Short mmCIF file of N, CA and C in Angstrom, two decimals:
data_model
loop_
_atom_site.label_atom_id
_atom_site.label_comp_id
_atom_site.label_asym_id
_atom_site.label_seq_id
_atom_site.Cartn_x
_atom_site.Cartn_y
_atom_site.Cartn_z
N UNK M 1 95.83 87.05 126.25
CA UNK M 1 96.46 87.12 124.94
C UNK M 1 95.56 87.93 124.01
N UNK M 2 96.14 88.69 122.97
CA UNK M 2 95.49 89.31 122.55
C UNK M 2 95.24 88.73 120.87
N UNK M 3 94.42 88.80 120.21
CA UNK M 3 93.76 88.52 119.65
C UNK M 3 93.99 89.09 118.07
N UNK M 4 95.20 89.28 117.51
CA UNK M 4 95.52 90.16 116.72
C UNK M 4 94.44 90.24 115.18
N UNK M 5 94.06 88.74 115.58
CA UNK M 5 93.25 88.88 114.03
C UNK M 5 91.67 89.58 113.96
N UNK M 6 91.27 89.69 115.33
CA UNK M 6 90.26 90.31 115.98
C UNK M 6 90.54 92.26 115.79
N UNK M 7 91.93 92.33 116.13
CA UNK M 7 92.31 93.58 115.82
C UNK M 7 92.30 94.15 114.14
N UNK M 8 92.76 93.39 113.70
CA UNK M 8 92.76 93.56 112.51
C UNK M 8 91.61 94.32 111.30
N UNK M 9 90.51 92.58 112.14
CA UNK M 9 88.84 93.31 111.39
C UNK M 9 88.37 94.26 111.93
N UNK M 10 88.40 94.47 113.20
CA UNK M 10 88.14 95.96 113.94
C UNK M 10 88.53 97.60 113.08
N UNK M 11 90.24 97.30 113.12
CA UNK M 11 90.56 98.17 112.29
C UNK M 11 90.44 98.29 111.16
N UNK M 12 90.29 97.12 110.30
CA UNK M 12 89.62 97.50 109.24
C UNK M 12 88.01 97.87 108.82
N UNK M 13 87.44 97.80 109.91
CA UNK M 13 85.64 97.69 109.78
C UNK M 13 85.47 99.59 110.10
N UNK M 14 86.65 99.77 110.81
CA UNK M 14 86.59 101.20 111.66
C UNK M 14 87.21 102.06 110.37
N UNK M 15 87.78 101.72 109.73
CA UNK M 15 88.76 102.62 108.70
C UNK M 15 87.47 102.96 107.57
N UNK M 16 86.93 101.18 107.16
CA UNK M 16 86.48 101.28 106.04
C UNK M 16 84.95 102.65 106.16
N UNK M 17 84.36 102.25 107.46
CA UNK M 17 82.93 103.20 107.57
C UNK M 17 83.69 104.44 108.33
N UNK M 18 84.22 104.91 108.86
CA UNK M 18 84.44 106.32 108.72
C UNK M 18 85.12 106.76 107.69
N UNK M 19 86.06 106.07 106.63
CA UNK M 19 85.95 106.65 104.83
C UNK M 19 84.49 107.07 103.98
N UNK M 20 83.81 106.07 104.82
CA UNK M 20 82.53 106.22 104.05
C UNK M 20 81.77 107.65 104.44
N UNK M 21 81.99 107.71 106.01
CA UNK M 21 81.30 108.68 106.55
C UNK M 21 82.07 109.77 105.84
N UNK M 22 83.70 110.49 106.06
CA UNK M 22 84.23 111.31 105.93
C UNK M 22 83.95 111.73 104.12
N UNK M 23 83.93 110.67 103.31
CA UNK M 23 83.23 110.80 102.13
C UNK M 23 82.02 112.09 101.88
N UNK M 24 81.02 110.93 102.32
CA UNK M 24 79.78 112.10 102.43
C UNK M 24 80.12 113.12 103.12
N UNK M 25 80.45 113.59 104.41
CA UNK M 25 80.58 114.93 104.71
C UNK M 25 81.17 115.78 103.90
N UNK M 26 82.18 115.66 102.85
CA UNK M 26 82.69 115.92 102.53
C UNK M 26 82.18 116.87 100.88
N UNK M 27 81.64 115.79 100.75
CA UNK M 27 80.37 115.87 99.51
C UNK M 27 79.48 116.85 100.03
N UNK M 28 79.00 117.02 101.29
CA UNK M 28 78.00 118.17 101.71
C UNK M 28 79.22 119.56 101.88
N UNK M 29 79.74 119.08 102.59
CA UNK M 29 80.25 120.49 103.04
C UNK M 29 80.62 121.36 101.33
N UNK M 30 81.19 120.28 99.76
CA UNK M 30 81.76 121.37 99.18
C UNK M 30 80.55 121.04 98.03
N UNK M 31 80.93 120.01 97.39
CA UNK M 31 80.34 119.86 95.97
C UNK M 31 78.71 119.95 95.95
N UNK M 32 78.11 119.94 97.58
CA UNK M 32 76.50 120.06 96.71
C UNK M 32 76.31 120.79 98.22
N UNK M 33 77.13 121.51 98.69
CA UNK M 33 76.60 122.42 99.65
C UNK M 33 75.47 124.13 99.28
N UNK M 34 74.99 123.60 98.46
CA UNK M 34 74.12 124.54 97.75
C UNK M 34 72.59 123.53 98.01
N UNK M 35 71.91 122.37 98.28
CA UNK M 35 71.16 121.48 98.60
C UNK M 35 71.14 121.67 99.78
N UNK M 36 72.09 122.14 101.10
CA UNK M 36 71.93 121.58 102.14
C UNK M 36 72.07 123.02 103.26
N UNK M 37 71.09 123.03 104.14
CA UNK M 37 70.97 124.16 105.10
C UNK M 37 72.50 124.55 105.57
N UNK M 38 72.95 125.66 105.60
CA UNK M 38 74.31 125.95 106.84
C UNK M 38 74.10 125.32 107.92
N UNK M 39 73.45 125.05 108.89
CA UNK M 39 73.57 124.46 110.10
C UNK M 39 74.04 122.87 109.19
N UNK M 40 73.30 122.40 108.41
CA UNK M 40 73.99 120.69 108.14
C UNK M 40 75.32 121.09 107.31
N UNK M 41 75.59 122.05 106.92
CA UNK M 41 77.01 122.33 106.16
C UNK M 41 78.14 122.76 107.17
N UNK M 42 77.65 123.50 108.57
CA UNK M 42 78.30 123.48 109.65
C UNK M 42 78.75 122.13 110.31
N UNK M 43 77.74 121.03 110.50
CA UNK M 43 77.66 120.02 110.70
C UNK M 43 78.86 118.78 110.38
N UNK M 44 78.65 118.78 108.86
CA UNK M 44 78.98 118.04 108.27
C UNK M 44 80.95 118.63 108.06
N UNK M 45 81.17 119.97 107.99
CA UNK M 45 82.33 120.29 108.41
C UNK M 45 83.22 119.72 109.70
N UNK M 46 82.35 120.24 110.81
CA UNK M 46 82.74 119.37 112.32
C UNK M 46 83.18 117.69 112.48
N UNK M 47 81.71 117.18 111.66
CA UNK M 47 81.99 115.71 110.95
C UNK M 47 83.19 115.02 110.43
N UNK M 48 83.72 116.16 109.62
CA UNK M 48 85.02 115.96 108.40
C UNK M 48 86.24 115.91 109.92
N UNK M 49 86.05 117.06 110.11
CA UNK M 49 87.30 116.96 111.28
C UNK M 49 87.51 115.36 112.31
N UNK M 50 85.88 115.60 112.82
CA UNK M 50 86.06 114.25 113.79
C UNK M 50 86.48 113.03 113.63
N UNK M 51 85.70 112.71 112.43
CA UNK M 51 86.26 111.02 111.57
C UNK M 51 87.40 111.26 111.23
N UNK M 52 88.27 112.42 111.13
CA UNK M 52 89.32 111.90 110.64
C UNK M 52 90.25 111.46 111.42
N UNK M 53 89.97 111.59 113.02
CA UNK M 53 90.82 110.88 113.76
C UNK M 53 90.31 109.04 113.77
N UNK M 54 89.19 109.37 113.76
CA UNK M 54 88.72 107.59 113.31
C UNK M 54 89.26 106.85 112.51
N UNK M 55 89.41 107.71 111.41
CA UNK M 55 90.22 106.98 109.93
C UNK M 55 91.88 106.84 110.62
N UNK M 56 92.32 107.67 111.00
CA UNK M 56 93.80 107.52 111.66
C UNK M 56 93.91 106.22 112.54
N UNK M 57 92.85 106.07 113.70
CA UNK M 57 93.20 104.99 114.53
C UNK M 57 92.64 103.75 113.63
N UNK M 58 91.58 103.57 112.98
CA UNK M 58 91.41 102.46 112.25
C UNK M 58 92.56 101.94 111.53
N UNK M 59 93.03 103.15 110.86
CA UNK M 59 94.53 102.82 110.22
C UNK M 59 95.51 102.35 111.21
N UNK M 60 95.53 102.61 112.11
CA UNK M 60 96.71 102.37 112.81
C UNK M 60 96.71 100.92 113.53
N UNK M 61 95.11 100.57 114.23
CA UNK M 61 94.76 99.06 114.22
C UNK M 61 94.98 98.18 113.42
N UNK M 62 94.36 98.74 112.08
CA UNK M 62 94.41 97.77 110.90
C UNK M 62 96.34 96.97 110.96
N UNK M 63 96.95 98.47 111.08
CA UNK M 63 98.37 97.92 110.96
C UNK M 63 99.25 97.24 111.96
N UNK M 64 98.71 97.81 112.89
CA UNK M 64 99.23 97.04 114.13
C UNK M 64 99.06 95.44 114.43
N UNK M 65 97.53 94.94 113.93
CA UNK M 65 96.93 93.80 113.60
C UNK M 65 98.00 92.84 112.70
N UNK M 66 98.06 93.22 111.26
CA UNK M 66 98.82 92.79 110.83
C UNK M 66 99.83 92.52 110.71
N UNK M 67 100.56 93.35 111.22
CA UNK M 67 102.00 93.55 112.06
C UNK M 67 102.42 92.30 112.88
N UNK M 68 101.24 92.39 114.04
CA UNK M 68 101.63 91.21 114.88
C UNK M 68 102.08 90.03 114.42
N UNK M 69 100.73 90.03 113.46
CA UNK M 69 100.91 88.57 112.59
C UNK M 69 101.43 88.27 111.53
N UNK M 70 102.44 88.75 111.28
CA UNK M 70 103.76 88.73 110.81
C UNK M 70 102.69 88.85 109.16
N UNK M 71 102.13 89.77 108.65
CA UNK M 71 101.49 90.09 107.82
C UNK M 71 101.78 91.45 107.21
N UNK M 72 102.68 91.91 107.45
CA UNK M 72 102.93 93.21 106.86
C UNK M 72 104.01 92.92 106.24
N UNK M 73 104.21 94.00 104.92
CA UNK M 73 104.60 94.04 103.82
C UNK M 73 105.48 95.24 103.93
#
């Protein structure tokens, strides 16, 4: 059996820190990419792309979680 409320904090623990991450990269790559070498502005671009599939499946756990448990709105 699966564990939906287990899913839930997962997806939400996964959503909330790759927002955080995709945040900062985000912050390097535009608004203070004048502080930070091209290779970490290269970096932190690649970054932006990757988490954002993180932020997608966190989202999609988060909802699925709640879903189960008759928690969605």
């Amino acid at each position: 059996m699966i564990n939906f409320k287990k899913v839930t904090q997962i997806g939400g623990a996964i959503l909330c820190i790759s927002l955080i991450i995709i945040t900062i990269s985000l912050l390097i790559s535009f608004p203070f990419a004048s502080h930070f070498s091209i290779m970490q502005q290269v970096a932190a671009h690649i970054v932006t792309i990757v988490i954002a599939a993180f932020v997608k499946i966190g989202y999609v756990a988060f909802i699925v979680g709640k879903y189960e448990r008759g928690l969605a709105f």
